[in-house]
């Protein structure tokens, strides 16, 4: 059973619609099943022309608003049984309406003469409409705070009581769905995707690959997304909104969406929480970014300095003018009393190769000399291996310590998104989108950081720096997908144990898609046939190449 709440300001118009034929003559035998008084007393009588007379009912519903001098406000709730459920009787629907109003707090049991006035209309198709005016009969104000979540609780209680199909609790993990107006507007204008959904995908992708707020904003700008920041008086950013150039109001103004209007985990505080990292991770990402953006050695060193990275060069003993290596550190990255160095307070230096194998100076010089635009296959496979190890550790954390697994489950969403980008795999991209709900902690909570979650995010950020390799079919890429499938499967088991049905279903669907992808990729063709090149060199026998054994 599901419920939906709408608000309006014209009770008479709403009643006429509910008792009318509907938009496609779908309304059958409209009648009251319950009200704040007996439905026989409140049922609108027929007029001489056969239509209903709503004058008395409308007047009674409006009276509490008029008594306190407030404008008419209407609370409209649609409650619908699942298609697989039996047809409920009028008495059962009356019980549903009273339970909803009691749990929402508009008409608690025993307060029929003091609470709001309401009626419930049934016109077929196994659902009812509850119509209430938002003013109490005792002169108090009607409270509707968190009414959607209280409605979800009421629906679940009725499901258990009446033996109906069970639905998931309102745990605030679902992404915000586009409104009917947004869907219809996209259809009229021929847009390939609804702006709210398109923006959510862009923001999720930018957040997954970003290492800092500045990186996040730069990625959005690169994707063509408009960003508006909200700041406190001291200049600190506390929120943001995004928009698309083509989505404007009738007056030509941009339509802005705050992060929370896209998904529960895309608010600014939650984005900052997912960018938590260790000092070594921060240092590695700064060096990797400088290395990929630079064209030569001097530019690399300059970019490191611009990012606040401390640099120490190593020179040849036989040729003191020749630089043979480097080490880096960050201000404040010192030995403490709990670590090595006996609390000396000296800086901790990391050679490039200690951060990542491809960050040694000889490797970087080769990269700059050859002008390669991306990692070699061996370097990519090393990155895939690091990400796979981090994902495996996160899966182990989830299985061994479910109580502290929330951060690892959250980080898995970033891992899926970045793996899909790096491997150029649309199947992984679909799995990442399916998994998003399973990753979120319930009720808007920010998970406490865990070493496994921080490590996994650091690994996938390096993967993001590698860019996309379209349809990558390396064994290391396949291994990464297999490990991610195991990680997502662990999250599915976790959510099922927590009795979060919707999240468990989302994770299971994503895991099945990943496992199917691994199986298809690892299965050789039944009868591989040689494929002849379109043009063979003159006078030479036909050259042949075989179809690759593994393909996405």
XYZ file of C-alpha atoms in Angstrom:
552
model
C 0.000 0.000 0.000
C 1.357 3.393 -0.943
C 0.266 6.922 -0.109
C 0.852 10.317 -1.656
C 0.161 13.768 -0.207
C -0.814 16.882 -2.120
C -1.817 20.316 -0.909
C -4.209 22.829 -2.374
C -6.601 25.637 -1.596
C -9.999 24.748 -3.118
C -11.924 21.969 -1.430
C -15.016 22.483 -3.618
C -13.097 21.937 -6.857
C -11.394 18.838 -5.477
C -14.711 17.283 -4.404
C -16.262 17.954 -7.815
C -13.322 16.198 -9.479
C -13.489 13.179 -7.157
C -17.214 12.742 -7.796
C -16.868 13.448 -11.514
C -16.067 10.996 -14.325
C -12.300 11.515 -14.098
C -9.911 12.329 -16.915
C -10.683 9.095 -18.777
C -14.041 8.082 -17.270
C -12.173 5.961 -14.741
C -14.238 7.027 -11.709
C -16.871 4.411 -10.860
C -19.599 4.842 -8.214
C -17.954 7.660 -6.213
C -19.109 7.749 -2.590
C -17.932 8.519 0.926
C -16.581 5.648 3.003
C -15.748 7.685 6.128
C -15.598 11.191 7.582
C -15.253 13.103 10.829
C -18.975 12.365 11.162
C -21.027 9.491 9.796
C -20.752 9.267 6.020
C -24.520 9.003 5.591
C -24.875 12.452 7.146
C -22.098 13.928 4.995
C -22.785 12.274 1.620
C -23.555 15.000 -0.987
C -27.207 14.581 -2.075
C -28.168 14.353 -5.778
C -29.839 17.344 -7.405
C -32.750 17.308 -9.824
C -30.353 17.207 -12.793
C -28.634 14.099 -11.395
C -25.458 15.892 -10.299
C -24.314 16.103 -6.687
C -24.884 19.120 -4.463
C -21.647 19.838 -2.573
C -22.822 23.066 -0.918
C -23.423 21.696 2.573
C -20.327 19.460 2.683
C -18.088 22.232 1.363
C -19.454 24.696 3.917
C -18.876 22.274 6.797
C -15.300 21.570 5.705
C -14.513 25.287 5.376
C -15.962 26.353 8.738
C -12.844 25.704 10.909
C -10.679 27.789 8.543
C -13.178 30.649 8.610
C -13.437 30.452 12.404
C -9.728 31.189 12.899
C -9.589 33.707 10.049
C -7.223 31.720 7.830
C -7.333 31.065 4.112
C -8.670 27.713 3.019
C -5.920 25.051 2.977
C -6.586 21.506 1.821
C -4.657 18.330 2.659
C -5.261 15.715 -0.044
C -3.964 12.174 0.449
C -4.284 9.311 -2.048
C -3.908 5.812 -0.579
C -3.711 2.906 -3.015
C -3.474 -0.847 -2.520
C -1.007 -2.878 -4.575
C -2.307 -4.391 -7.839
C -1.761 -7.862 -6.363
C -3.949 -7.097 -3.313
C -7.590 -8.056 -3.014
C -10.286 -5.376 -3.330
C -10.877 -3.846 0.086
C -14.388 -3.291 1.402
C -15.756 0.138 2.292
C -15.403 -0.711 5.988
C -11.729 -1.607 5.477
C -11.078 1.588 3.535
C -12.761 3.556 6.327
C -10.351 1.946 8.800
C -7.414 2.820 6.518
C -8.481 6.478 6.389
C -8.841 6.750 10.175
C -5.483 5.033 10.754
C -3.752 7.410 8.338
C -5.211 10.531 9.941
C -4.428 9.222 13.424
C -0.769 8.462 12.674
C -0.241 11.658 10.694
C -1.648 13.580 13.656
C -4.445 15.434 11.875
C -7.277 13.485 13.543
C -6.058 11.316 16.446
C -8.442 8.715 17.818
C -10.795 10.208 20.402
C -10.498 13.773 19.038
C -13.219 13.640 16.391
C -14.849 16.818 17.748
C -11.580 18.774 18.179
C -9.363 17.726 15.250
C -9.605 18.655 11.556
C -12.664 17.917 9.451
C -12.186 15.343 6.732
C -13.863 12.885 4.378
C -12.645 9.834 2.448
C -13.933 9.235 -1.100
C -13.816 5.871 -2.874
C -14.436 5.774 -6.625
C -13.044 2.407 -7.692
C -9.625 1.044 -8.659
C -8.860 -0.062 -5.079
C -7.856 3.342 -3.699
C -9.316 6.238 -1.713
C -8.852 10.001 -1.520
C -8.711 11.611 1.925
C -9.658 15.298 1.888
C -9.080 17.432 5.004
C -9.058 21.165 5.676
C -6.011 22.251 7.680
C -7.666 23.925 10.656
C -8.716 22.201 13.861
C -12.266 22.513 15.150
C -10.987 23.607 18.574
C -9.263 26.631 17.001
C -5.746 25.194 16.965
C -3.435 24.871 13.978
C -3.149 21.567 12.168
C 0.384 20.152 12.209
C 1.622 18.389 9.082
C 5.317 18.046 9.931
C 6.807 14.855 8.449
C 3.370 13.804 7.249
C 4.839 11.785 4.372
C 6.855 9.572 6.729
C 3.962 9.169 9.163
C 1.804 8.197 6.175
C 4.345 5.506 5.259
C 4.157 4.136 8.803
C 0.360 4.038 8.607
C 0.426 2.163 5.297
C 2.809 -0.455 6.681
C 0.684 -0.899 9.796
C -2.449 -1.441 7.694
C -0.603 -3.894 5.431
C 0.263 -6.051 8.424
C -3.219 -5.796 9.913
C -5.156 -6.581 6.720
C -2.717 -9.103 5.251
C -1.743 -6.973 2.238
C 1.449 -6.934 0.189
C 4.298 -5.597 2.358
C 6.183 -2.515 1.180
C 9.418 -0.900 2.331
C 9.535 1.609 5.192
C 10.049 5.301 4.521
C 13.766 5.336 5.360
C 14.543 8.488 3.328
C 17.002 6.697 1.052
C 15.134 7.057 -2.250
C 16.163 9.731 -4.739
C 13.695 12.528 -5.372
C 11.421 11.584 -8.240
C 10.517 14.056 -10.987
C 7.109 15.627 -10.601
C 4.340 15.024 -13.085
C 4.811 18.553 -14.436
C 8.534 17.901 -15.001
C 7.832 14.661 -16.868
C 5.198 16.267 -19.077
C 7.426 19.272 -19.809
C 10.292 17.007 -20.893
C 7.917 15.108 -23.171
C 6.512 18.271 -24.768
C 9.947 19.712 -25.455
C 11.473 16.471 -26.688
C 14.216 16.323 -24.051
C 16.045 13.003 -23.862
C 15.977 13.069 -20.062
C 14.137 14.934 -17.337
C 16.299 17.791 -15.948
C 16.080 16.615 -12.331
C 17.299 13.118 -13.272
C 19.987 14.422 -15.610
C 21.316 16.777 -12.948
C 21.352 14.003 -10.358
C 23.484 11.817 -12.642
C 25.876 14.696 -13.312
C 26.230 15.581 -9.625
C 26.689 11.939 -8.583
C 29.416 11.433 -11.198
C 31.213 14.644 -10.212
C 31.042 13.816 -6.501
C 32.322 10.261 -7.014
C 35.440 11.373 -8.885
C 36.161 14.552 -6.920
C 38.773 14.760 -4.187
C 37.708 18.128 -2.764
C 34.951 20.755 -2.997
C 36.991 22.691 -5.558
C 37.445 19.581 -7.682
C 33.711 18.858 -7.450
C 32.763 22.339 -8.650
C 35.313 22.169 -11.468
C 33.895 18.841 -12.674
C 30.367 20.245 -12.723
C 31.519 23.279 -14.707
C 33.313 21.006 -17.166
C 30.075 19.036 -17.627
C 28.182 22.240 -18.476
C 26.202 22.393 -15.226
C 25.455 25.801 -13.721
C 26.257 26.043 -9.994
C 25.079 28.563 -7.413
C 26.688 28.498 -3.952
C 25.075 29.541 -0.684
C 27.459 31.056 1.865
C 27.356 32.125 5.479
C 28.234 35.654 6.540
C 31.857 34.586 7.045
C 32.045 33.303 3.454
C 31.955 29.573 4.209
C 29.963 27.524 1.693
C 26.981 25.818 3.343
C 24.925 24.772 0.324
C 24.617 24.746 -3.431
C 22.119 24.493 -6.260
C 22.515 23.337 -9.857
C 20.730 24.108 -13.106
C 20.838 23.394 -16.836
C 20.965 26.181 -19.408
C 18.003 24.845 -21.385
C 15.690 24.432 -18.368
C 14.089 27.800 -17.655
C 10.834 29.246 -16.401
C 8.356 31.035 -18.648
C 10.060 34.292 -17.627
C 13.437 32.961 -18.780
C 14.943 32.347 -15.324
C 16.977 29.213 -14.659
C 15.279 26.439 -12.679
C 17.564 25.622 -9.745
C 17.699 22.378 -7.757
C 19.379 22.119 -4.376
C 21.417 18.982 -3.753
C 18.793 17.634 -1.358
C 16.144 18.023 -4.079
C 18.091 15.514 -6.197
C 18.932 12.815 -3.633
C 19.285 12.593 0.163
C 23.073 12.115 0.046
C 23.791 15.037 -2.305
C 23.458 17.839 0.236
C 26.605 19.889 0.826
C 27.350 18.461 4.322
C 27.046 14.890 3.014
C 29.243 15.634 0.007
C 31.945 17.046 2.277
C 31.710 13.907 4.411
C 32.371 11.642 1.422
C 35.533 13.612 0.581
C 37.174 12.630 3.866
C 40.650 11.240 3.285
C 43.888 10.536 5.083
C 46.821 12.960 4.651
C 48.618 10.339 2.546
C 45.557 9.972 0.289
C 45.368 13.752 -0.083
C 49.063 13.910 -0.953
C 48.781 11.076 -3.487
C 45.827 12.724 -5.227
C 47.576 16.112 -5.401
C 50.713 14.573 -6.914
C 48.708 12.449 -9.361
C 46.699 15.467 -10.506
C 49.827 17.569 -11.008
C 51.516 14.743 -12.922
C 48.600 14.253 -15.306
C 48.156 17.989 -15.974
C 51.849 18.800 -16.475
C 53.771 18.564 -19.752
C 57.293 18.538 -18.373
C 59.298 18.290 -15.182
C 59.385 21.990 -14.345
C 55.632 22.387 -14.817
C 55.083 19.366 -12.570
C 57.123 20.918 -9.768
C 55.341 24.253 -10.246
C 51.896 22.640 -10.019
C 52.909 20.843 -6.833
C 53.912 24.168 -5.260
C 50.612 25.760 -6.339
C 48.734 23.008 -4.481
C 50.732 23.592 -1.301
C 52.817 20.415 -1.642
C 56.298 20.563 -0.097
C 59.005 19.257 -2.447
C 62.478 17.819 -1.851
C 64.639 16.819 -4.830
C 67.202 14.022 -4.934
C 70.356 14.636 -7.019
C 72.842 12.259 -8.590
C 75.986 11.636 -6.535
C 78.154 11.523 -9.662
C 76.438 14.427 -11.416
C 75.107 16.821 -8.752
C 73.238 18.897 -11.323
C 71.052 15.950 -12.366
C 67.740 15.361 -10.554
C 67.120 11.630 -10.097
C 64.057 11.637 -7.877
C 61.831 13.592 -5.553
C 59.931 13.343 -2.290
C 56.848 15.241 -1.178
C 55.038 16.133 2.014
C 52.313 18.433 3.300
C 52.452 21.113 5.995
C 51.622 19.504 9.316
C 52.364 15.949 8.112
C 54.846 15.224 10.897
C 55.908 12.376 13.143
C 53.798 12.218 16.285
C 54.351 10.643 19.643
C 52.147 7.717 18.603
C 53.972 7.041 15.367
C 57.451 6.539 14.010
C 60.103 9.064 14.834
C 59.376 9.191 18.556
C 57.339 12.364 18.319
C 60.209 14.360 16.838
C 57.866 16.643 14.910
C 59.860 16.165 11.702
C 58.065 16.133 8.362
C 57.149 12.769 6.855
C 58.403 12.577 3.278
C 57.050 10.254 0.593
C 58.961 9.374 -2.543
C 56.851 9.339 -5.689
C 57.136 5.567 -6.052
C 55.916 5.109 -2.491
C 52.678 6.895 -3.387
C 52.145 4.953 -6.630
C 54.398 2.974 -8.939
C 53.770 5.224 -11.923
C 54.697 8.401 -9.960
C 58.455 7.776 -9.959
C 60.390 10.494 -11.768
C 61.715 8.160 -14.538
C 58.152 6.983 -15.259
C 56.861 10.552 -15.380
C 59.699 11.637 -17.669
C 58.792 8.840 -20.069
C 55.185 9.998 -19.972
C 56.093 13.614 -20.721
C 58.651 12.643 -23.379
C 56.301 10.407 -25.357
C 53.353 12.746 -24.906
C 50.998 9.885 -24.013
C 47.560 11.187 -23.135
C 46.790 8.475 -20.622
C 48.091 5.588 -18.611
C 49.613 2.585 -20.284
C 47.701 -0.667 -20.045
C 50.071 -1.948 -17.346
C 49.542 1.215 -15.293
C 45.788 0.957 -15.699
C 45.846 -2.657 -14.599
C 47.782 -1.613 -11.495
C 45.069 0.942 -10.717
C 42.368 -1.683 -11.266
C 44.244 -3.985 -8.903
C 44.427 -1.325 -6.187
C 40.706 -0.622 -6.539
C 39.919 -4.359 -6.431
C 41.948 -4.797 -3.229
C 40.176 -1.849 -1.608
C 36.763 -3.191 -2.676
C 37.627 -6.631 -1.303
C 38.614 -5.099 2.042
C 35.350 -3.132 2.127
C 33.329 -6.301 1.444
C 35.147 -8.090 4.267
C 34.396 -5.195 6.626
C 30.695 -5.345 5.758
C 30.479 -9.103 6.335
C 32.611 -9.190 9.499
C 31.374 -6.038 11.247
C 27.896 -5.036 9.997
C 27.468 -2.491 12.796
C 30.220 -0.264 11.354
C 29.725 -1.053 7.665
C 27.692 2.018 6.650
C 30.645 4.018 5.305
C 31.979 1.098 3.250
C 28.521 0.555 1.740
C 28.330 4.265 0.912
C 31.799 4.267 -0.678
C 30.794 1.325 -2.890
C 28.521 3.674 -4.857
C 31.510 5.840 -5.812
C 33.509 2.737 -6.722
C 30.807 1.489 -9.085
C 30.377 4.880 -10.725
C 34.101 5.408 -11.336
C 34.680 1.826 -12.484
C 31.929 2.283 -15.065
C 33.604 5.479 -16.292
C 37.128 4.048 -16.374
C 36.067 0.835 -18.119
C 33.689 2.623 -20.490
C 31.023 0.067 -19.633
C 27.320 1.051 -19.871
C 26.266 -2.095 -17.994
C 28.305 -1.001 -14.976
C 26.825 2.486 -15.274
C 23.332 0.988 -15.067
C 24.334 -1.137 -12.073
C 25.767 1.957 -10.354
C 22.476 3.788 -10.812
C 20.499 0.826 -9.470
C 22.764 0.561 -6.435
C 22.567 4.221 -5.348
C 19.645 3.760 -2.959
C 21.279 0.786 -1.231
C 24.368 2.890 -0.479
C 22.619 5.603 1.516
C 22.319 5.534 5.285
C 18.722 5.778 6.444
C 16.990 8.902 7.707
C 19.584 11.308 6.328
C 22.408 10.134 8.581
C 26.066 10.642 7.668
C 27.978 7.386 8.272
C 30.970 7.484 10.582
C 34.221 7.220 8.577
C 35.944 3.854 8.331
C 39.449 2.961 7.068
C 37.960 0.696 4.398
C 35.607 3.392 3.119
C 38.371 6.011 2.970
C 40.720 3.578 1.208
C 38.095 2.591 -1.357
C 37.283 6.208 -2.210
C 40.972 7.031 -2.555
C 41.469 4.114 -4.954
C 38.540 5.074 -7.160
C 39.639 8.718 -7.296
C 42.925 7.587 -8.789
C 40.888 5.453 -11.163
C 38.948 8.583 -12.122
C 42.188 10.367 -13.007
C 42.989 7.646 -15.540
C 40.059 8.702 -17.723
C 37.909 6.318 -19.740
C 39.182 3.438 -21.831
C 36.252 2.543 -24.034
C 35.107 -1.059 -23.675
C 38.194 -2.130 -21.700
C 38.368 -5.937 -21.730
C 41.535 -6.571 -19.720
C 41.578 -9.379 -17.200
C 42.285 -6.844 -14.435
C 39.150 -4.944 -15.423
C 37.103 -8.132 -15.273
C 38.544 -8.983 -11.859
C 37.567 -5.524 -10.604
C 33.986 -6.022 -11.806
C 33.845 -9.420 -10.097
C 35.089 -7.980 -6.797
C 32.583 -5.130 -7.046
C 29.823 -7.699 -7.575
C 30.915 -9.425 -4.357
C 30.956 -6.067 -2.545
C 27.457 -5.151 -3.717
C 26.222 -8.627 -2.801
C 27.581 -8.115 0.725
C 25.644 -4.851 0.946
C 22.488 -6.653 -0.223
C 22.898 -9.184 2.601
C 23.495 -6.339 5.056
C 20.345 -4.455 4.030
C 18.282 -7.629 4.156
C 19.515 -8.338 7.689
C 18.590 -4.755 8.604
C 15.096 -5.374 7.140
C 15.505 -2.541 4.639
C 13.611 -4.220 1.826
C 13.889 -1.471 -0.801
C 17.633 -1.060 -0.268
C 18.198 -4.820 -0.288
C 16.280 -5.133 -3.558
C 18.302 -2.309 -5.140
C 21.618 -3.890 -4.145
C 20.523 -7.356 -5.259
C 19.448 -6.043 -8.653
C 22.806 -4.306 -9.140
C 24.733 -7.397 -7.970
C 22.854 -9.645 -10.385
C 23.603 -7.278 -13.251
C 27.309 -7.259 -12.385
C 27.473 -11.048 -12.013
C 25.735 -11.496 -15.354
C 28.252 -9.139 -16.946
C 31.195 -11.088 -15.528
C 29.697 -14.389 -16.705
C 29.062 -13.107 -20.222
C 32.533 -11.567 -20.461
C 34.273 -14.734 -19.270
C 32.356 -17.119 -21.555
C 34.131 -17.829 -24.859
C 32.095 -17.991 -28.058
C 30.746 -21.457 -28.881
C 32.472 -21.572 -32.287
C 35.015 -18.782 -32.701
C 35.483 -18.079 -36.379
C 38.438 -16.270 -37.965
C 37.534 -12.881 -39.357
C 39.180 -11.861 -42.649
C 40.450 -8.323 -42.965
C 38.563 -6.214 -45.457
C 41.717 -5.514 -47.496
C 44.691 -7.902 -47.674
C 48.038 -6.750 -49.028
C 48.364 -7.653 -52.742
C 50.102 -10.945 -53.437
C 49.909 -12.135 -49.812
C 47.657 -14.792 -48.314
C 44.611 -13.563 -46.521
C 45.416 -12.269 -43.057
C 43.127 -13.296 -40.262
C 42.408 -12.005 -36.797
C 40.298 -13.770 -34.232
C 37.487 -12.234 -32.282
C 38.639 -11.392 -28.757
C 37.722 -14.078 -26.302
C 36.479 -11.589 -23.746
C 34.205 -8.715 -24.660
C 31.837 -6.512 -22.748
